[in-house]
Amino acid sequence: MTVPAQRRTAVGAQDYREAMSLLAVPVCVVTTRQDGENWGFTASTVTGISLDPPLVSVSVARSSSCHSALTLAPEFVINVLGDHQRHLATRFSTRDIDRFADEGISTLPGTELPVVTDASAVYRCTRQDVVPVGDHDLFIGELTDVRLRTEAALPLTWYRRAFHRPDPYAGPRPRAAAAVQPSPQQRWTQ
């Protein structure tokens, strides 16, 4: 069987945004401290990329007000937000305000790094690499400290350009794995 060559088509910015809006992703606040000043922004592009060593990545637009600080700072913190922290996600995505002025922010013990006080999880990272990708840079950090809340809230997620609170799935339990595996012919047609 011959597979026809796939035609590459350019995807416009609007189509790309619409397609990416269908990915439900966790919402985080990324913070750092550079030259005595706190920096932070809301991120929905945080991904675990390696177990050994423990690495994460976050994608940052080169036009971001925090890009330069992240490039220069040796460490950054990823704060995983709970569903009750929409106000922090909004605050850290708003331009031309002091994002650290109100409550909800403290420092990581033993450091000057700013953190979200009651984040579901806090990942302290040492910057390992910065990889240019299109109009963004991918910041790769090695986890040097992880702090998890024992009673973490449901995660705050971003889907179709809005915040959401996931509801735990209460549907029927799946049948045994062997019973639900599609045949090779069905895999791409379902």
Backbone as JSON Lines, residues from 0, in Angstrom:
{"i":0,"aa":"M","n":[0.84,-1.18,0.0],"ca":[0.0,0.0,0.0],"c":[0.88,1.23,0.0]}
{"i":1,"aa":"T","n":[0.6,2.16,-0.88],"ca":[1.35,3.4,-0.97],"c":[0.58,4.49,-0.23]}
{"i":2,"aa":"V","n":[1.31,5.17,0.64],"ca":[0.7,6.27,1.38],"c":[0.97,7.55,0.6]}
{"i":3,"aa":"P","n":[-0.07,8.29,0.25],"ca":[0.16,9.52,-0.51],"c":[0.93,10.53,0.33]}
{"i":4,"aa":"A","n":[1.76,11.3,-0.34],"ca":[2.51,12.34,0.36],"c":[1.54,13.35,0.94]}
{"i":5,"aa":"Q","n":[1.82,13.76,2.16],"ca":[0.93,14.73,2.79],"c":[1.3,16.13,2.32]}
{"i":6,"aa":"R","n":[0.29,16.87,1.99],"ca":[0.49,18.24,1.55],"c":[0.62,19.13,2.77]}
{"i":7,"aa":"R","n":[1.67,19.9,2.85],"ca":[1.84,20.85,3.95],"c":[1.02,22.08,3.65]}
{"i":8,"aa":"T","n":[0.23,22.48,4.6],"ca":[-0.53,23.71,4.44],"c":[-0.15,24.67,5.55]}
{"i":9,"aa":"A","n":[-0.12,25.9,5.24],"ca":[0.16,26.91,6.25],"c":[-1.09,27.1,7.1]}
{"i":10,"aa":"V","n":[-0.89,27.1,8.39],"ca":[-1.99,27.33,9.32],"c":[-1.9,28.77,9.78]}
{"i":11,"aa":"G","n":[-2.94,29.5,9.6],"ca":[-2.96,30.9,10.01],"c":[-3.03,31.04,11.52]}
{"i":12,"aa":"A","n":[-2.71,32.23,12.01],"ca":[-2.67,32.5,13.44],"c":[-4.02,32.24,14.1]}
{"i":13,"aa":"Q","n":[-5.11,32.65,13.46],"ca":[-6.44,32.44,14.06],"c":[-6.79,30.96,14.14]}
{"i":14,"aa":"D","n":[-6.5,30.2,13.08],"ca":[-6.76,28.76,13.11],"c":[-5.89,28.08,14.17]}
{"i":15,"aa":"Y","n":[-4.66,28.51,14.28],"ca":[-3.76,27.94,15.29],"c":[-4.3,28.2,16.7]}
{"i":16,"aa":"R","n":[-4.69,29.45,16.96],"ca":[-5.24,29.79,18.29],"c":[-6.48,28.96,18.59]}
{"i":17,"aa":"E","n":[-7.34,28.81,17.61],"ca":[-8.56,28.04,17.81],"c":[-8.24,26.58,18.1]}
{"i":18,"aa":"A","n":[-7.31,26.01,17.35],"ca":[-6.92,24.62,17.56],"c":[-6.3,24.44,18.95]}
{"i":19,"aa":"M","n":[-5.43,25.34,19.36],"ca":[-4.77,25.22,20.66],"c":[-5.74,25.46,21.82]}
{"i":20,"aa":"S","n":[-6.82,26.19,21.57],"ca":[-7.79,26.44,22.63],"c":[-8.53,25.17,23.03]}
{"i":21,"aa":"L","n":[-8.44,24.14,22.19],"ca":[-9.1,22.88,22.5],"c":[-8.27,21.97,23.41]}
{"i":22,"aa":"L","n":[-7.05,22.4,23.72],"ca":[-6.23,21.65,24.66],"c":[-6.51,22.18,26.07]}
{"i":23,"aa":"A","n":[-7.05,21.36,26.94],"ca":[-7.26,21.76,28.33],"c":[-5.93,21.61,29.05]}
{"i":24,"aa":"V","n":[-5.46,22.71,29.65],"ca":[-4.13,22.72,30.27],"c":[-4.19,23.32,31.67]}
{"i":25,"aa":"P","n":[-3.26,22.9,32.53],"ca":[-3.21,23.5,33.86],"c":[-2.71,24.93,33.79]}
{"i":26,"aa":"V","n":[-3.14,25.74,34.75],"ca":[-2.71,27.13,34.81],"c":[-1.69,27.27,35.95]}
{"i":27,"aa":"C","n":[-0.59,27.91,35.64],"ca":[0.49,28.11,36.61],"c":[0.88,29.59,36.62]}
{"i":28,"aa":"V","n":[1.52,30.0,37.69],"ca":[2.18,31.3,37.75],"c":[3.66,31.02,37.88]}
{"i":29,"aa":"V","n":[4.44,31.55,36.96],"ca":[5.9,31.39,36.98],"c":[6.48,32.66,37.57]}
{"i":30,"aa":"T","n":[7.36,32.5,38.57],"ca":[7.95,33.64,39.25],"c":[9.47,33.5,39.3]}
{"i":31,"aa":"T","n":[10.12,34.65,39.44],"ca":[11.57,34.66,39.64],"c":[11.94,35.98,40.3]}
{"i":32,"aa":"R","n":[13.2,36.1,40.65],"ca":[13.72,37.35,41.21],"c":[15.03,37.65,40.5]}
{"i":33,"aa":"Q","n":[15.13,38.87,39.99],"ca":[16.33,39.27,39.25],"c":[16.66,40.7,39.62]}
{"i":34,"aa":"D","n":[17.91,40.94,40.02],"ca":[18.39,42.28,40.4],"c":[17.48,42.92,41.45]}
{"i":35,"aa":"G","n":[17.06,42.14,42.44],"ca":[16.27,42.67,43.54],"c":[14.81,42.94,43.22]}
{"i":36,"aa":"E","n":[14.35,42.51,42.06],"ca":[12.96,42.76,41.64],"c":[12.25,41.43,41.35]}
{"i":37,"aa":"N","n":[11.0,41.34,41.81],"ca":[10.18,40.16,41.53],"c":[9.57,40.26,40.14]}
{"i":38,"aa":"W","n":[9.51,39.11,39.47],"ca":[8.92,39.01,38.14],"c":[8.0,37.8,38.12]}
{"i":39,"aa":"G","n":[6.91,37.88,37.38],"ca":[6.03,36.74,37.29],"c":[4.99,36.9,36.2]}
{"i":40,"aa":"F","n":[4.47,35.77,35.72],"ca":[3.46,35.78,34.67],"c":[2.65,34.49,34.76]}
{"i":41,"aa":"T","n":[1.47,34.53,34.19],"ca":[0.62,33.34,34.11],"c":[1.05,32.52,32.91]}
{"i":42,"aa":"A","n":[1.15,31.2,33.13],"ca":[1.59,30.29,32.07],"c":[0.65,29.11,31.95]}
{"i":43,"aa":"S","n":[0.38,28.74,30.72],"ca":[-0.41,27.53,30.47],"c":[0.38,26.57,29.59]}
{"i":44,"aa":"T","n":[1.69,26.78,29.54],"ca":[2.54,25.95,28.69],"c":[3.65,25.3,29.51]}
{"i":45,"aa":"V","n":[3.31,24.76,30.65],"ca":[4.27,24.09,31.52],"c":[4.15,22.59,31.28]}
{"i":46,"aa":"T","n":[5.28,21.93,31.08],"ca":[5.28,20.51,30.77],"c":[6.45,19.81,31.45]}
{"i":47,"aa":"G","n":[6.18,18.66,32.04],"ca":[7.26,17.81,32.52],"c":[7.89,17.12,31.31]}
{"i":48,"aa":"I","n":[9.23,17.14,31.24],"ca":[9.86,16.59,30.04],"c":[10.88,15.48,30.32]}
{"i":49,"aa":"S","n":[11.28,15.29,31.6],"ca":[12.25,14.24,31.89],"c":[12.13,13.84,33.36]}
{"i":50,"aa":"L","n":[12.26,12.54,33.61],"ca":[12.24,12.03,34.96],"c":[13.64,12.01,35.56]}
{"i":51,"aa":"D","n":[14.65,11.69,34.74],"ca":[16.02,11.59,35.23],"c":[16.97,12.24,34.24]}
{"i":52,"aa":"P","n":[17.38,13.48,34.48],"ca":[17.08,14.31,35.65],"c":[15.66,14.87,35.57]}
{"i":53,"aa":"P","n":[15.11,15.34,36.7],"ca":[13.75,15.89,36.7],"c":[13.72,17.26,36.03]}
{"i":54,"aa":"L","n":[13.18,17.31,34.81],"ca":[13.17,18.55,34.03],"c":[11.75,18.94,33.68]}
{"i":55,"aa":"V","n":[11.51,20.24,33.65],"ca":[10.25,20.81,33.18],"c":[10.58,21.88,32.15]}
{"i":56,"aa":"S","n":[9.56,22.24,31.37],"ca":[9.75,23.33,30.42],"c":[8.58,24.29,30.53]}
{"i":57,"aa":"V","n":[8.86,25.53,30.21],"ca":[7.82,26.55,30.12],"c":[8.14,27.41,28.91]}
{"i":58,"aa":"S","n":[7.13,27.68,28.11],"ca":[7.3,28.45,26.9],"c":[6.97,29.92,27.2]}
{"i":59,"aa":"V","n":[7.86,30.82,26.79],"ca":[7.7,32.24,27.09],"c":[7.89,33.05,25.8]}
{"i":60,"aa":"A","n":[6.93,33.89,25.51],"ca":[7.04,34.77,24.33],"c":[8.22,35.72,24.53]}
{"i":61,"aa":"R","n":[8.98,35.91,23.47],"ca":[10.11,36.85,23.58],"c":[9.63,38.27,23.86]}
{"i":62,"aa":"S","n":[8.37,38.57,23.54],"ca":[7.81,39.9,23.8],"c":[7.29,40.06,25.23]}
{"i":63,"aa":"S","n":[7.34,38.99,26.02],"ca":[6.85,39.05,27.41],"c":[7.71,40.0,28.24]}
{"i":64,"aa":"S","n":[7.05,40.73,29.14],"ca":[7.78,41.64,30.03],"c":[8.71,40.88,30.97]}
{"i":65,"aa":"C","n":[8.49,39.6,31.17],"ca":[9.32,38.79,32.08],"c":[10.44,38.03,31.37]}
{"i":66,"aa":"H","n":[10.45,38.07,30.06],"ca":[11.41,37.27,29.3],"c":[12.86,37.56,29.7]}
{"i":67,"aa":"S","n":[13.22,38.81,29.75],"ca":[14.6,39.18,30.06],"c":[15.0,38.71,31.46]}
{"i":68,"aa":"A","n":[14.12,38.91,32.44],"ca":[14.42,38.49,33.81],"c":[14.61,36.98,33.89]}
{"i":69,"aa":"L","n":[13.76,36.22,33.19],"ca":[13.91,34.76,33.19],"c":[15.2,34.33,32.51]}
{"i":70,"aa":"T","n":[15.59,35.06,31.48],"ca":[16.82,34.74,30.77],"c":[18.04,34.94,31.67]}
{"i":71,"aa":"L","n":[18.0,35.97,32.52],"ca":[19.14,36.31,33.38],"c":[19.14,35.59,34.72]}
{"i":72,"aa":"A","n":[17.98,35.31,35.27],"ca":[17.9,34.69,36.6],"c":[18.32,33.23,36.54]}
{"i":73,"aa":"P","n":[19.1,32.77,37.51],"ca":[19.52,31.37,37.49],"c":[18.42,30.4,37.93]}
{"i":74,"aa":"E","n":[17.38,30.93,38.62],"ca":[16.31,30.07,39.11],"c":[14.95,30.68,38.8]}
{"i":75,"aa":"F","n":[13.95,29.82,38.73],"ca":[12.57,30.27,38.64],"c":[11.68,29.28,39.37]}
{"i":76,"aa":"V","n":[10.46,29.69,39.65],"ca":[9.51,28.87,40.38],"c":[8.24,28.71,39.55]}
{"i":77,"aa":"I","n":[7.75,27.49,39.47],"ca":[6.46,27.22,38.84],"c":[5.47,26.94,39.96]}
{"i":78,"aa":"N","n":[4.43,27.77,40.04],"ca":[3.39,27.64,41.05],"c":[2.14,27.09,40.37]}
{"i":79,"aa":"V","n":[1.73,25.87,40.72],"ca":[0.55,25.25,40.13],"c":[-0.67,25.76,40.88]}
{"i":80,"aa":"L","n":[-1.59,26.4,40.16],"ca":[-2.74,27.03,40.8],"c":[-3.9,26.06,40.98]}
{"i":81,"aa":"G","n":[-4.63,26.28,42.08],"ca":[-5.87,25.55,42.33],"c":[-7.03,26.33,41.75]}
{"i":82,"aa":"D","n":[-8.18,25.69,41.67],"ca":[-9.34,26.31,41.03],"c":[-9.83,27.55,41.77]}
{"i":83,"aa":"H","n":[-9.44,27.74,43.02],"ca":[-9.85,28.92,43.79],"c":[-8.93,30.12,43.55]}
{"i":84,"aa":"Q","n":[-7.96,30.0,42.65],"ca":[-6.96,31.04,42.45],"c":[-7.05,31.73,41.09]}
{"i":85,"aa":"R","n":[-8.24,31.82,40.55],"ca":[-8.44,32.51,39.27],"c":[-7.96,33.95,39.35]}
{"i":86,"aa":"H","n":[-8.19,34.58,40.5],"ca":[-7.8,35.98,40.66],"c":[-6.29,36.15,40.5]}
{"i":87,"aa":"L","n":[-5.5,35.18,40.95],"ca":[-4.05,35.26,40.77],"c":[-3.65,35.04,39.32]}
{"i":88,"aa":"A","n":[-4.31,34.11,38.66],"ca":[-4.04,33.88,37.24],"c":[-4.33,35.15,36.44]}
{"i":89,"aa":"T","n":[-5.43,35.81,36.78],"ca":[-5.8,37.05,36.09],"c":[-4.81,38.15,36.41]}
{"i":90,"aa":"R","n":[-4.46,38.28,37.68],"ca":[-3.51,39.34,38.08],"c":[-2.17,39.18,37.37]}
{"i":91,"aa":"F","n":[-1.67,37.95,37.3],"ca":[-0.34,37.73,36.71],"c":[-0.36,37.72,35.18]}
{"i":92,"aa":"S","n":[-1.54,37.86,34.59],"ca":[-1.61,37.99,33.13],"c":[-1.98,39.41,32.72]}
{"i":93,"aa":"T","n":[-2.13,40.31,33.71],"ca":[-2.49,41.7,33.42],"c":[-1.22,42.54,33.29]}
{"i":94,"aa":"R","n":[-1.18,43.35,32.25],"ca":[-0.01,44.21,32.02],"c":[-0.1,45.5,32.84]}
{"i":95,"aa":"D","n":[1.05,46.08,33.09],"ca":[1.18,47.41,33.69],"c":[0.56,47.52,35.08]}
{"i":96,"aa":"I","n":[0.66,46.46,35.88],"ca":[0.27,46.53,37.28],"c":[1.38,45.9,38.11]}
{"i":97,"aa":"D","n":[1.36,46.15,39.41],"ca":[2.3,45.46,40.3],"c":[1.67,44.12,40.65]}
{"i":98,"aa":"R","n":[2.12,43.09,40.03],"ca":[1.53,41.77,40.21],"c":[1.78,41.2,41.61]}
{"i":99,"aa":"F","n":[2.74,41.76,42.32],"ca":[3.1,41.26,43.64],"c":[2.56,42.13,44.78]}
{"i":100,"aa":"A","n":[1.73,43.12,44.46],"ca":[1.28,44.1,45.46],"c":[0.28,43.56,46.46]}
{"i":101,"aa":"D","n":[-0.57,42.66,46.06],"ca":[-1.65,42.19,46.94],"c":[-1.26,40.91,47.67]}
{"i":102,"aa":"E","n":[-2.22,40.4,48.43],"ca":[-2.0,39.18,49.2],"c":[-1.83,37.97,48.29]}
{"i":103,"aa":"G","n":[-1.39,36.88,48.92],"ca":[-1.27,35.63,48.18],"c":[0.14,35.31,47.72]}
{"i":104,"aa":"I","n":[1.1,36.2,48.01],"ca":[2.47,35.99,47.57],"c":[3.39,36.04,48.8]}
{"i":105,"aa":"S","n":[4.32,35.11,48.86],"ca":[5.31,35.09,49.93],"c":[6.65,34.72,49.3]}
{"i":106,"aa":"T","n":[7.62,34.36,50.1],"ca":[8.9,33.92,49.55],"c":[9.15,32.47,49.96]}
{"i":107,"aa":"L","n":[9.84,31.76,49.1],"ca":[10.21,30.38,49.38],"c":[11.21,30.4,50.53]}
{"i":108,"aa":"P","n":[10.96,29.66,51.6],"ca":[11.87,29.68,52.76],"c":[13.33,29.44,52.36]}
{"i":109,"aa":"G","n":[14.2,30.27,52.93],"ca":[15.63,30.17,52.66],"c":[16.07,30.82,51.37]}
{"i":110,"aa":"T","n":[15.14,31.48,50.66],"ca":[15.47,32.14,49.4],"c":[14.78,33.49,49.36]}
{"i":111,"aa":"E","n":[15.0,34.22,48.3],"ca":[14.25,35.44,48.02],"c":[13.26,35.22,46.88]}
{"i":112,"aa":"L","n":[13.09,33.98,46.46],"ca":[12.22,33.68,45.33],"c":[10.75,33.84,45.72]}
{"i":113,"aa":"P","n":[9.98,34.61,44.95],"ca":[8.56,34.77,45.25],"c":[7.78,33.5,44.88]}
{"i":114,"aa":"V","n":[6.78,33.17,45.73],"ca":[5.93,32.02,45.47],"c":[4.48,32.38,45.77]}
{"i":115,"aa":"V","n":[3.57,31.63,45.17],"ca":[2.15,31.75,45.51],"c":[1.95,30.99,46.82]}
{"i":116,"aa":"T","n":[1.47,31.7,47.83],"ca":[1.42,31.17,49.19],"c":[0.74,29.82,49.3]}
{"i":117,"aa":"D","n":[-0.43,29.67,48.72],"ca":[-1.14,28.39,48.88],"c":[-1.33,27.67,47.55]}
{"i":118,"aa":"A","n":[-0.28,27.7,46.73],"ca":[-0.32,26.96,45.46],"c":[-0.47,25.47,45.74]}
{"i":119,"aa":"S","n":[-1.09,24.75,44.83],"ca":[-1.21,23.3,44.99],"c":[0.15,22.63,44.97]}
{"i":120,"aa":"A","n":[1.05,23.18,44.18],"ca":[2.42,22.67,44.12],"c":[3.35,23.82,43.76]}
{"i":121,"aa":"V","n":[4.58,23.73,44.28],"ca":[5.61,24.72,43.97],"c":[6.84,23.95,43.49]}
{"i":122,"aa":"Y","n":[7.31,24.28,42.28],"ca":[8.49,23.63,41.71],"c":[9.6,24.66,41.61]}
{"i":123,"aa":"R","n":[10.63,24.51,42.42],"ca":[11.8,25.38,42.31],"c":[12.71,24.78,41.25]}
{"i":124,"aa":"C","n":[13.12,25.61,40.31],"ca":[13.89,25.13,39.16],"c":[15.17,25.93,38.97]}
{"i":125,"aa":"T","n":[16.21,25.24,38.6],"ca":[17.44,25.88,38.14],"c":[17.41,25.84,36.62]}
{"i":126,"aa":"R","n":[17.58,27.02,36.01],"ca":[17.53,27.1,34.55],"c":[18.68,26.29,33.96]}
{"i":127,"aa":"Q","n":[18.35,25.35,33.08],"ca":[19.34,24.5,32.43],"c":[19.62,24.91,31.0]}
{"i":128,"aa":"D","n":[18.58,25.42,30.35],"ca":[18.76,25.76,28.94],"c":[17.63,26.68,28.51]}
{"i":129,"aa":"V","n":[17.88,27.43,27.47],"ca":[16.86,28.24,26.81],"c":[16.95,27.91,25.33]}
{"i":130,"aa":"V","n":[15.84,27.39,24.79],"ca":[15.82,26.93,23.41],"c":[14.88,27.82,22.6]}
{"i":131,"aa":"P","n":[15.39,28.5,21.58],"ca":[14.51,29.31,20.73],"c":[13.57,28.42,19.91]}
{"i":132,"aa":"V","n":[12.28,28.74,19.95],"ca":[11.27,27.99,19.2],"c":[10.28,29.01,18.64]}
{"i":133,"aa":"G","n":[10.34,29.28,17.35],"ca":[9.44,30.25,16.74],"c":[9.58,31.61,17.41]}
{"i":134,"aa":"D","n":[8.45,32.2,17.82],"ca":[8.49,33.52,18.47],"c":[8.57,33.42,19.99]}
{"i":135,"aa":"H","n":[8.82,32.22,20.51],"ca":[8.95,31.96,21.94],"c":[10.33,31.38,22.25]}
{"i":136,"aa":"D","n":[10.66,31.34,23.52],"ca":[11.8,30.58,24.0],"c":[11.28,29.54,24.97]}
{"i":137,"aa":"L","n":[11.84,28.37,24.9],"ca":[11.49,27.28,25.79],"c":[12.53,27.26,26.91]}
{"i":138,"aa":"F","n":[12.08,27.58,28.12],"ca":[12.96,27.57,29.29],"c":[12.89,26.19,29.91]}
{"i":139,"aa":"I","n":[14.04,25.55,30.03],"ca":[14.11,24.22,30.61],"c":[14.76,24.35,31.98]}
{"i":140,"aa":"G","n":[14.06,23.83,32.98],"ca":[14.57,23.92,34.34],"c":[14.64,22.56,35.0]}
{"i":141,"aa":"E","n":[15.67,22.39,35.83],"ca":[15.78,21.17,36.62],"c":[15.18,21.43,37.99]}
{"i":142,"aa":"L","n":[14.28,20.56,38.42],"ca":[13.65,20.72,39.72],"c":[14.68,20.48,40.82]}
{"i":143,"aa":"T","n":[14.79,21.46,41.72],"ca":[15.69,21.33,42.86],"c":[14.93,21.24,44.17]}
{"i":144,"aa":"D","n":[13.64,21.56,44.13],"ca":[12.79,21.47,45.31],"c":[11.35,21.38,44.82]}
{"i":145,"aa":"V","n":[10.56,20.53,45.45],"ca":[9.15,20.4,45.13],"c":[8.38,20.46,46.44]}
{"i":146,"aa":"R","n":[7.38,21.31,46.51],"ca":[6.53,21.42,47.69],"c":[5.09,21.18,47.25]}
{"i":147,"aa":"L","n":[4.48,20.16,47.84],"ca":[3.13,19.77,47.48],"c":[2.2,19.98,48.67]}
{"i":148,"aa":"R","n":[1.05,20.54,48.42],"ca":[0.04,20.67,49.49],"c":[-0.58,19.31,49.73]}
{"i":149,"aa":"T","n":[-0.76,18.97,50.99],"ca":[-1.34,17.66,51.3],"c":[-2.79,17.59,50.88]}
{"i":150,"aa":"E","n":[-3.48,18.71,50.91],"ca":[-4.88,18.75,50.48],"c":[-5.02,19.75,49.35]}
{"i":151,"aa":"A","n":[-4.44,19.41,48.22],"ca":[-4.47,20.31,47.08],"c":[-5.88,20.45,46.53]}
{"i":152,"aa":"A","n":[-6.18,21.66,46.08],"ca":[-7.47,21.93,45.44],"c":[-7.49,21.29,44.06]}
{"i":153,"aa":"L","n":[-8.66,21.2,43.49],"ca":[-8.73,20.8,42.08],"c":[-7.94,21.82,41.27]}
{"i":154,"aa":"P","n":[-7.31,21.39,40.18],"ca":[-6.49,22.33,39.42],"c":[-7.33,23.36,38.66]}
{"i":155,"aa":"L","n":[-6.76,24.52,38.5],"ca":[-7.33,25.53,37.62],"c":[-6.86,25.19,36.22]}
{"i":156,"aa":"T","n":[-7.78,25.1,35.27],"ca":[-7.41,24.77,33.91],"c":[-7.86,25.87,32.95]}
{"i":157,"aa":"W","n":[-7.26,25.89,31.79],"ca":[-7.56,26.84,30.73],"c":[-8.02,26.04,29.53]}
{"i":158,"aa":"Y","n":[-9.22,26.32,29.06],"ca":[-9.8,25.6,27.93],"c":[-10.73,26.54,27.18]}
{"i":159,"aa":"R","n":[-10.6,26.59,25.87],"ca":[-11.4,27.47,25.02],"c":[-11.38,28.91,25.52]}
{"i":160,"aa":"R","n":[-10.18,29.36,25.87],"ca":[-9.93,30.75,26.28],"c":[-10.67,31.17,27.55]}
{"i":161,"aa":"A","n":[-10.89,30.22,28.44],"ca":[-11.56,30.53,29.7],"c":[-11.05,29.59,30.79]}
{"i":162,"aa":"F","n":[-11.16,30.04,32.04],"ca":[-10.79,29.21,33.18],"c":[-11.88,28.18,33.43]}
{"i":163,"aa":"H","n":[-11.46,27.0,33.87],"ca":[-12.39,25.93,34.19],"c":[-11.93,25.2,35.43]}
{"i":164,"aa":"R","n":[-12.89,24.57,36.05],"ca":[-12.63,23.71,37.2],"c":[-13.04,22.31,36.76]}
{"i":165,"aa":"P","n":[-12.09,21.38,36.72],"ca":[-12.46,20.04,36.26],"c":[-13.33,19.33,37.29]}
{"i":166,"aa":"D","n":[-14.29,18.6,36.79],"ca":[-15.11,17.76,37.66],"c":[-14.56,16.34,37.58]}
{"i":167,"aa":"P","n":[-14.35,15.72,38.73],"ca":[-13.87,14.33,38.67],"c":[-14.84,13.47,37.87]}
{"i":168,"aa":"Y","n":[-14.29,12.63,37.04],"ca":[-15.1,11.78,36.17],"c":[-15.83,10.75,37.02]}
{"i":169,"aa":"A","n":[-17.13,10.71,36.89],"ca":[-17.94,9.77,37.67],"c":[-18.68,8.8,36.77]}
{"i":170,"aa":"G","n":[-18.26,8.66,35.56],"ca":[-18.94,7.79,34.6],"c":[-18.63,6.34,34.85]}
{"i":171,"aa":"P","n":[-19.06,5.51,33.93],"ca":[-18.85,4.06,34.1],"c":[-17.37,3.73,34.03]}
{"i":172,"aa":"R","n":[-17.0,2.7,34.73],"ca":[-15.6,2.24,34.7],"c":[-15.35,1.56,33.35]}
{"i":173,"aa":"P","n":[-14.15,1.78,32.79],"ca":[-13.86,1.13,31.5],"c":[-13.78,-0.38,31.66]}
{"i":174,"aa":"R","n":[-14.12,-1.07,30.57],"ca":[-13.99,-2.52,30.55],"c":[-12.52,-2.9,30.54]}
{"i":175,"aa":"A","n":[-12.24,-4.14,30.66],"ca":[-10.85,-4.63,30.62],"c":[-10.18,-4.12,29.36]}
{"i":176,"aa":"A","n":[-8.91,-3.78,29.46],"ca":[-8.17,-3.17,28.36],"c":[-8.26,-3.99,27.07]}
{"i":177,"aa":"A","n":[-8.18,-5.3,27.16],"ca":[-8.21,-6.13,25.97],"c":[-9.55,-6.02,25.24]}
{"i":178,"aa":"A","n":[-10.6,-5.78,25.98],"ca":[-11.93,-5.73,25.38],"c":[-12.18,-4.44,24.61]}
{"i":179,"aa":"V","n":[-11.44,-3.37,24.89],"ca":[-11.73,-2.1,24.24],"c":[-10.68,-1.69,23.22]}
{"i":180,"aa":"Q","n":[-9.69,-2.54,22.96],"ca":[-8.67,-2.2,21.99],"c":[-9.25,-2.28,20.58]}
{"i":181,"aa":"P","n":[-9.19,-1.19,19.81],"ca":[-9.7,-1.24,18.44],"c":[-8.77,-2.06,17.55]}
{"i":182,"aa":"S","n":[-9.33,-2.6,16.51],"ca":[-8.51,-3.31,15.54],"c":[-7.66,-2.3,14.79]}
{"i":183,"aa":"P","n":[-6.6,-2.75,14.13],"ca":[-5.76,-1.8,13.39],"c":[-6.54,-0.97,12.36]}
{"i":184,"aa":"Q","n":[-7.57,-1.57,11.74],"ca":[-8.35,-0.84,10.76],"c":[-9.24,0.23,11.4]}
{"i":185,"aa":"Q","n":[-9.66,0.04,12.64],"ca":[-10.55,0.96,13.32],"c":[-9.82,2.13,13.99]}
{"i":186,"aa":"R","n":[-8.55,2.0,14.25],"ca":[-7.83,2.99,15.06],"c":[-7.96,4.41,14.51]}
{"i":187,"aa":"W","n":[-7.97,4.58,13.21],"ca":[-7.97,5.92,12.65],"c":[-9.34,6.35,12.15]}
{"i":188,"aa":"T","n":[-10.33,5.49,12.3],"ca":[-11.64,5.85,11.79],"c":[-12.64,6.16,12.9]}
{"i":189,"aa":"Q","n":[-12.27,5.93,14.12],"ca":[-13.22,6.17,15.22],"c":[-13.36,7.64,15.54]}
